[in-house]
Amino acid sequence: MEDRSIQIQLGIGAIAASVFLIAIAIPFWVSSPSNVRNIILSPIFWPNVLAAITGLIGVGLIVTSIVRPRPATSAASDVTDRPAAFRRLAIMAVIMVATVLVMPRVGLVWTAMVTFVATAFLVKTKHPRTAMVCAVLIPLVLYVFFAHIAGVAIPQGDFVRLP
């Protein structure tokens, strides 16, 4: 199967998932109290935002697959290394289990940083510096937002506590 058709199928799937979430799943299965003063703190706001972003990504996948020029030659680039793929899958399972086991002792923010870095290097990112910066900044920014603006308690570790 060609990359273009895979990209179109993924785009259609993302749009279908978005429509399902916005039209059926979120309205019927996510309850929201009527007395929420700030829309950002509403339980239905962020699921709707993520569903809309999923739909936009689906549209972007379809548009880029249509606009992108076809390759001149179709080289045999479908060579796969199954043992390496299963090793990466096993390592990802170890990372996930370690995340669950370490989080109560180290804390959510620090564990998220290490997990992000480990996953980025497992998938052999082409942008390791960007991955390192994102691994530090994203958990810290989310911590600041939820702990200090939204007033949500973020699990802290036994060793290092964030302010």
PDB file of N, CA and C in Angstrom, residues 98-115 139 143 154-162:
ATOM      1  N   ALA A  98       7.189   0.896  33.997  1.00  0.00           N
ATOM      2  CA  ALA A  98       8.074   1.674  34.875  1.00  0.00           C
ATOM      3  C   ALA A  98       7.448   3.019  35.224  1.00  0.00           C
ATOM      4  N   THR A  99       6.767   3.628  34.278  1.00  0.00           N
ATOM      5  CA  THR A  99       6.100   4.905  34.544  1.00  0.00           C
ATOM      6  C   THR A  99       5.064   4.748  35.649  1.00  0.00           C
ATOM      7  N   VAL A 100       4.272   3.707  35.560  1.00  0.00           N
ATOM      8  CA  VAL A 100       3.229   3.486  36.573  1.00  0.00           C
ATOM      9  C   VAL A 100       3.847   3.183  37.935  1.00  0.00           C
ATOM     10  N   LEU A 101       4.926   2.421  37.957  1.00  0.00           N
ATOM     11  CA  LEU A 101       5.540   2.047  39.228  1.00  0.00           C
ATOM     12  C   LEU A 101       6.331   3.186  39.870  1.00  0.00           C
ATOM     13  N   VAL A 102       6.955   4.032  39.061  1.00  0.00           N
ATOM     14  CA  VAL A 102       7.817   5.087  39.573  1.00  0.00           C
ATOM     15  C   VAL A 102       7.028   6.340  39.953  1.00  0.00           C
ATOM     16  N   MET A 103       5.914   6.586  39.293  1.00  0.00           N
ATOM     17  CA  MET A 103       5.180   7.847  39.483  1.00  0.00           C
ATOM     18  C   MET A 103       4.805   8.152  40.939  1.00  0.00           C
ATOM     19  N   PRO A 104       4.322   7.208  41.733  1.00  0.00           N
ATOM     20  CA  PRO A 104       3.981   7.561  43.119  1.00  0.00           C
ATOM     21  C   PRO A 104       5.195   7.992  43.956  1.00  0.00           C
ATOM     22  N   ARG A 105       6.378   7.505  43.633  1.00  0.00           N
ATOM     23  CA  ARG A 105       7.560   7.828  44.411  1.00  0.00           C
ATOM     24  C   ARG A 105       8.269   9.089  43.925  1.00  0.00           C
ATOM     25  N   VAL A 106       8.282   9.295  42.630  1.00  0.00           N
ATOM     26  CA  VAL A 106       9.030  10.415  42.059  1.00  0.00           C
ATOM     27  C   VAL A 106       8.124  11.603  41.759  1.00  0.00           C
ATOM     28  N   GLY A 107       6.865  11.362  41.453  1.00  0.00           N
ATOM     29  CA  GLY A 107       5.938  12.434  41.123  1.00  0.00           C
ATOM     30  C   GLY A 107       5.600  12.446  39.646  1.00  0.00           C
ATOM     31  N   LEU A 108       4.469  13.018  39.321  1.00  0.00           N
ATOM     32  CA  LEU A 108       3.965  13.017  37.962  1.00  0.00           C
ATOM     33  C   LEU A 108       4.852  13.830  37.022  1.00  0.00           C
ATOM     34  N   VAL A 109       5.282  15.004  37.438  1.00  0.00           N
ATOM     35  CA  VAL A 109       6.034  15.894  36.554  1.00  0.00           C
ATOM     36  C   VAL A 109       7.378  15.290  36.185  1.00  0.00           C
ATOM     37  N   TRP A 110       8.132  14.835  37.173  1.00  0.00           N
ATOM     38  CA  TRP A 110       9.463  14.273  36.911  1.00  0.00           C
ATOM     39  C   TRP A 110       9.361  12.983  36.111  1.00  0.00           C
ATOM     40  N   THR A 111       8.384  12.150  36.439  1.00  0.00           N
ATOM     41  CA  THR A 111       8.202  10.907  35.701  1.00  0.00           C
ATOM     42  C   THR A 111       7.827  11.182  34.254  1.00  0.00           C
ATOM     43  N   ALA A 112       6.992  12.182  34.028  1.00  0.00           N
ATOM     44  CA  ALA A 112       6.603  12.529  32.660  1.00  0.00           C
ATOM     45  C   ALA A 112       7.807  12.990  31.850  1.00  0.00           C
ATOM     46  N   MET A 113       8.693  13.740  32.485  1.00  0.00           N
ATOM     47  CA  MET A 113       9.900  14.194  31.787  1.00  0.00           C
ATOM     48  C   MET A 113      10.758  13.012  31.324  1.00  0.00           C
ATOM     49  N   VAL A 114      11.034  12.099  32.231  1.00  0.00           N
ATOM     50  CA  VAL A 114      11.887  10.951  31.905  1.00  0.00           C
ATOM     51  C   VAL A 114      11.204  10.046  30.882  1.00  0.00           C
ATOM     52  N   THR A 115       9.908   9.838  31.034  1.00  0.00           N
ATOM     53  CA  THR A 115       9.167   9.001  30.095  1.00  0.00           C
ATOM     54  C   THR A 115       9.176   9.601  28.701  1.00  0.00           C
ATOM     55  N   PRO A 139       5.819  19.265  30.691  1.00  0.00           N
ATOM     56  CA  PRO A 139       5.327  18.904  32.028  1.00  0.00           C
ATOM     57  C   PRO A 139       5.337  20.075  33.014  1.00  0.00           C
ATOM     58  N   TYR A 143       2.097  21.577  34.766  1.00  0.00           N
ATOM     59  CA  TYR A 143       2.044  21.625  36.227  1.00  0.00           C
ATOM     60  C   TYR A 143       1.643  23.017  36.711  1.00  0.00           C
ATOM     61  N   ILE A 154      -1.650  18.076  41.753  1.00  0.00           N
ATOM     62  CA  ILE A 154      -0.830  17.217  40.908  1.00  0.00           C
ATOM     63  C   ILE A 154      -0.008  16.316  41.823  1.00  0.00           C
ATOM     64  N   PRO A 155       0.020  15.012  41.582  1.00  0.00           N
ATOM     65  CA  PRO A 155       0.774  14.110  42.458  1.00  0.00           C
ATOM     66  C   PRO A 155       2.250  14.471  42.534  1.00  0.00           C
ATOM     67  N   GLN A 156       2.721  14.669  43.739  1.00  0.00           N
ATOM     68  CA  GLN A 156       4.128  15.003  43.988  1.00  0.00           C
ATOM     69  C   GLN A 156       4.848  13.748  44.474  1.00  0.00           C
ATOM     70  N   GLY A 157       6.136  13.732  44.320  1.00  0.00           N
ATOM     71  CA  GLY A 157       6.926  12.575  44.745  1.00  0.00           C
ATOM     72  C   GLY A 157       7.345  12.667  46.191  1.00  0.00           C
ATOM     73  N   ASP A 158       8.033  11.645  46.623  1.00  0.00           N
ATOM     74  CA  ASP A 158       8.523  11.594  47.993  1.00  0.00           C
ATOM     75  C   ASP A 158       9.842  12.351  48.154  1.00  0.00           C
ATOM     76  N   PHE A 159      10.573  12.581  47.079  1.00  0.00           N
ATOM     77  CA  PHE A 159      11.909  13.143  47.160  1.00  0.00           C
ATOM     78  C   PHE A 159      11.972  14.627  46.850  1.00  0.00           C
ATOM     79  N   VAL A 160      11.398  15.050  45.715  1.00  0.00           N
ATOM     80  CA  VAL A 160      11.446  16.444  45.283  1.00  0.00           C
ATOM     81  C   VAL A 160      10.021  16.936  45.086  1.00  0.00           C
ATOM     82  N   ARG A 161       9.694  18.053  45.738  1.00  0.00           N
ATOM     83  CA  ARG A 161       8.347  18.604  45.617  1.00  0.00           C
ATOM     84  C   ARG A 161       8.425  19.946  44.900  1.00  0.00           C
ATOM     85  N   LEU A 162       7.531  20.132  43.962  1.00  0.00           N
ATOM     86  CA  LEU A 162       7.490  21.406  43.229  1.00  0.00           C
ATOM     87  C   LEU A 162       6.661  22.406  44.009  1.00  0.00           C
TER      88      LEU A 162
END
